[in-house]
């Protein structure tokens, strides 16, 4: 899939979103070095200088990409789909498995781009601030879910769940299991084991 074609997604409702989506695609396909204003213009099929008009500096382009990336990931990993917690750890495991499987099978580009942005954030304090700010939109709902599920230490348990997810995504997208994406049932079983241990059930 070319950058130009993948950037023109139905979700890109404005030129700024098209530019951000194209930047995300380039990050996944070419890495941080492949992300330039000119490359975004060419891949998105925009007139030269269009990207610079929306994001004059590289820092501004990266910020645009981080914020758009967070919005797209929120559509994939939304906690609003999580069922009534009265179903216990198994219901929560099923919902988390759905989100993770969807990310691994239909949104690998987002996962790869996130790794590029995360690494760049370690070198750019201004990007680190934005990256962490957007990341709280995922951490805080998970802490709330663990609290509602009866966790005795929701902060620590949310961190453990996130770390497990991150490790599995890396292994299945960029690591040694990149060609062996687990079935949703396998992910559900893994989540269920973790949650039962955390919640003492």
Short mmCIF file of C-alpha atoms in Angstrom, two decimals:
data_model
loop_
_atom_site.label_atom_id
_atom_site.label_comp_id
_atom_site.label_asym_id
_atom_site.label_seq_id
_atom_site.Cartn_x
_atom_site.Cartn_y
_atom_site.Cartn_z
CA UNK A 1 0.00 0.00 0.00
CA UNK A 2 1.43 3.36 -0.97
CA UNK A 3 1.52 6.31 1.34
CA UNK A 4 -0.73 8.36 -0.93
CA UNK A 5 -3.44 5.74 -1.09
CA UNK A 6 -3.41 4.88 2.62
CA UNK A 7 -3.45 8.54 3.62
CA UNK A 8 -6.76 9.15 1.84
CA UNK A 9 -8.81 7.37 4.46
CA UNK A 10 -12.47 8.20 5.10
CA UNK A 11 -11.41 9.58 8.49
CA UNK A 12 -9.33 12.35 6.90
CA UNK A 13 -12.01 15.04 6.69
CA UNK A 14 -9.67 18.02 6.25
CA UNK A 15 -6.36 18.85 4.63
CA UNK A 16 -4.70 18.99 8.06
CA UNK A 17 -5.91 15.45 8.81
CA UNK A 18 -4.77 14.27 5.37
CA UNK A 19 -1.31 15.69 6.09
CA UNK A 20 -1.23 14.08 9.53
CA UNK A 21 -2.44 10.72 8.19
CA UNK A 22 0.18 10.83 5.46
CA UNK A 23 2.87 11.64 8.04
CA UNK A 24 1.77 8.61 10.07
CA UNK A 25 1.95 6.38 7.00
CA UNK A 26 5.42 7.67 6.12
CA UNK A 27 6.63 7.05 9.66
CA UNK A 28 5.42 3.45 9.45
CA UNK A 29 6.83 2.87 5.97
CA UNK A 30 10.10 4.84 6.01
CA UNK A 31 10.86 5.70 9.61
CA UNK A 32 11.63 9.10 11.09
CA UNK A 33 14.21 9.95 8.43
CA UNK A 34 11.62 9.49 5.72
CA UNK A 35 9.29 12.09 7.20
CA UNK A 36 9.82 15.44 5.50
CA UNK A 37 7.46 18.19 4.42
CA UNK A 38 8.22 17.48 0.78
CA UNK A 39 7.64 13.73 1.24
CA UNK A 40 4.22 14.41 2.80
CA UNK A 41 3.25 16.71 -0.07
CA UNK A 42 4.27 14.12 -2.65
CA UNK A 43 2.71 11.13 -0.92
CA UNK A 44 -0.57 12.95 -0.26
CA UNK A 45 -0.75 14.33 -3.79
CA UNK A 46 -0.74 17.91 -2.53
CA UNK A 47 0.83 20.99 -4.17
CA UNK A 48 4.37 21.72 -3.01
CA UNK A 49 4.40 23.76 0.19
CA UNK A 50 1.00 22.54 1.41
CA UNK A 51 2.43 20.73 4.42
CA UNK A 52 4.57 23.73 5.35
CA UNK A 53 1.46 25.91 5.32
CA UNK A 54 -0.14 23.71 8.00
CA UNK A 55 2.99 22.79 9.97
CA UNK A 56 5.84 25.19 9.27
CA UNK A 57 8.50 23.39 11.30
CA UNK A 58 9.39 19.75 11.79
CA UNK A 59 8.33 20.04 15.44
CA UNK A 60 4.91 21.29 14.34
CA UNK A 61 4.58 18.40 11.87
CA UNK A 62 5.44 15.89 14.57
CA UNK A 63 2.92 17.45 16.94
CA UNK A 64 0.26 17.22 14.24
CA UNK A 65 1.13 13.55 13.73
CA UNK A 66 1.06 12.74 17.47
CA UNK A 67 -2.34 14.35 18.02
CA UNK A 68 -3.88 12.72 14.95
CA UNK A 69 -2.31 9.39 15.89
CA UNK A 70 -3.89 9.56 19.36
CA UNK A 71 -7.30 10.33 17.85
CA UNK A 72 -7.08 7.37 15.49
CA UNK A 73 -5.88 5.01 18.21
CA UNK A 74 -8.77 6.14 20.41
CA UNK A 75 -11.14 4.86 17.73
CA UNK A 76 -9.40 1.47 17.84
CA UNK A 77 -8.88 1.09 21.57
CA UNK A 78 -11.91 2.92 22.90
CA UNK A 79 -13.00 1.88 26.40
CA UNK A 80 -16.62 2.72 25.56
CA UNK A 81 -17.02 -0.73 24.04
CA UNK A 82 -16.18 -2.45 27.30
CA UNK A 83 -19.13 -4.37 28.62
CA UNK A 84 -20.73 -4.12 32.06
CA UNK A 85 -18.07 -5.00 34.63
CA UNK A 86 -20.67 -7.13 36.39
CA UNK A 87 -19.47 -9.82 34.01
CA UNK A 88 -16.25 -9.97 35.97
CA UNK A 89 -12.70 -10.48 34.65
CA UNK A 90 -13.90 -12.57 31.69
CA UNK A 91 -16.09 -9.75 30.33
CA UNK A 92 -13.24 -7.26 30.70
CA UNK A 93 -10.80 -9.72 29.12
CA UNK A 94 -13.10 -10.15 26.13
CA UNK A 95 -13.33 -6.40 25.53
CA UNK A 96 -9.58 -5.86 25.89
CA UNK A 97 -8.87 -8.78 23.56
CA UNK A 98 -11.20 -7.26 20.96
CA UNK A 99 -9.34 -3.94 21.06
CA UNK A 100 -5.88 -5.51 20.95
CA UNK A 101 -6.75 -7.95 18.16
CA UNK A 102 -8.24 -5.12 16.12
CA UNK A 103 -5.05 -3.12 16.56
CA UNK A 104 -2.82 -6.02 15.52
CA UNK A 105 -4.84 -7.10 12.51
CA UNK A 106 -6.18 -3.87 11.08
CA UNK A 107 -3.98 -1.06 12.35
CA UNK A 108 -0.38 -2.25 12.30
CA UNK A 109 0.60 1.04 10.66
CA UNK A 110 -0.50 2.91 13.78
CA UNK A 111 1.55 0.62 15.99
CA UNK A 112 4.71 1.10 13.92
CA UNK A 113 4.22 4.87 13.74
CA UNK A 114 3.75 5.03 17.50
CA UNK A 115 7.14 3.40 18.06
CA UNK A 116 8.78 6.01 15.84
CA UNK A 117 7.02 8.85 17.65
CA UNK A 118 7.77 7.42 21.09
CA UNK A 119 11.48 7.15 20.35
CA UNK A 120 11.58 10.65 18.90
CA UNK A 121 9.83 11.95 22.02
CA UNK A 122 12.78 10.74 24.10
CA UNK A 123 14.96 13.20 22.16
CA UNK A 124 12.56 16.15 21.95
CA UNK A 125 11.27 17.51 25.28
CA UNK A 126 8.51 19.48 23.55
CA UNK A 127 7.27 16.34 21.82
CA UNK A 128 7.58 14.32 25.03
CA UNK A 129 5.13 16.66 26.72
CA UNK A 130 2.56 16.28 23.95
CA UNK A 131 3.08 12.52 23.68
CA UNK A 132 2.56 12.06 27.43
CA UNK A 133 -0.46 14.33 27.41
CA UNK A 134 -2.13 12.25 24.70
CA UNK A 135 -1.12 9.03 26.43
CA UNK A 136 -3.04 9.95 29.55
CA UNK A 137 -6.23 9.58 27.52
CA UNK A 138 -5.53 5.83 27.47
CA UNK A 139 -3.98 5.36 30.91
CA UNK A 140 -6.60 7.11 32.98
CA UNK A 141 -9.64 5.18 31.64
CA UNK A 142 -7.78 1.92 32.25
CA UNK A 143 -7.03 2.92 35.85
CA UNK A 144 -10.73 3.74 36.25
CA UNK A 145 -11.69 0.36 34.81
CA UNK A 146 -9.39 -1.49 37.18
CA UNK A 147 -10.81 0.51 40.08
CA UNK A 148 -14.36 -0.38 39.04
CA UNK A 149 -13.37 -4.03 38.65
CA UNK A 150 -12.27 -4.14 42.28
CA UNK A 151 -8.50 -3.88 41.95
CA UNK A 152 -6.65 -3.33 45.20
CA UNK A 153 -3.96 -1.33 43.38
CA UNK A 154 -5.47 0.05 40.16
CA UNK A 155 -2.46 2.18 39.18
CA UNK A 156 -0.05 -0.73 39.36
CA UNK A 157 -2.47 -3.13 37.70
CA UNK A 158 -3.19 -0.68 34.87
CA UNK A 159 0.56 -0.34 34.30
CA UNK A 160 0.94 -4.13 34.20
CA UNK A 161 -1.87 -4.47 31.67
CA UNK A 162 -0.43 -1.72 29.49
CA UNK A 163 3.04 -3.23 29.65
CA UNK A 164 1.67 -6.65 28.68
CA UNK A 165 -0.19 -5.10 25.74
CA UNK A 166 2.82 -3.08 24.63
CA UNK A 167 5.13 -6.07 24.80
CA UNK A 168 2.74 -8.27 22.86
CA UNK A 169 2.17 -5.60 20.20
CA UNK A 170 5.90 -5.09 19.73
CA UNK A 171 6.50 -8.83 19.43
CA UNK A 172 3.69 -9.27 16.90
CA UNK A 173 4.39 -6.18 14.80
CA UNK A 174 8.15 -5.63 14.92
CA UNK A 175 9.56 -8.51 16.95
CA UNK A 176 10.12 -12.23 16.54
CA UNK A 177 6.39 -13.03 16.35
CA UNK A 178 5.64 -10.51 13.58
CA UNK A 179 4.27 -13.26 11.35
CA UNK A 180 2.25 -14.96 14.10
CA UNK A 181 -0.54 -12.68 15.27
CA UNK A 182 -2.52 -14.44 18.03
CA UNK A 183 -6.17 -15.23 17.53
CA UNK A 184 -8.63 -13.19 19.53
CA UNK A 185 -9.36 -16.24 21.71
CA UNK A 186 -5.67 -16.50 22.62
CA UNK A 187 -5.56 -12.85 23.59
CA UNK A 188 -8.72 -13.27 25.65
CA UNK A 189 -7.15 -16.19 27.51
CA UNK A 190 -4.04 -14.13 28.25
CA UNK A 191 -6.04 -11.19 29.54
CA UNK A 192 -8.23 -13.48 31.64
CA UNK A 193 -5.19 -15.03 33.32
CA UNK A 194 -3.73 -11.60 34.11
CA UNK A 195 -6.99 -10.18 35.40
CA UNK A 196 -7.82 -13.16 37.59
CA UNK A 197 -4.38 -12.88 39.18
CA UNK A 198 -4.74 -9.16 39.75
CA UNK A 199 -8.29 -9.30 41.05
CA UNK A 200 -7.80 -12.43 43.12
CA UNK A 201 -10.51 -14.44 41.43
#
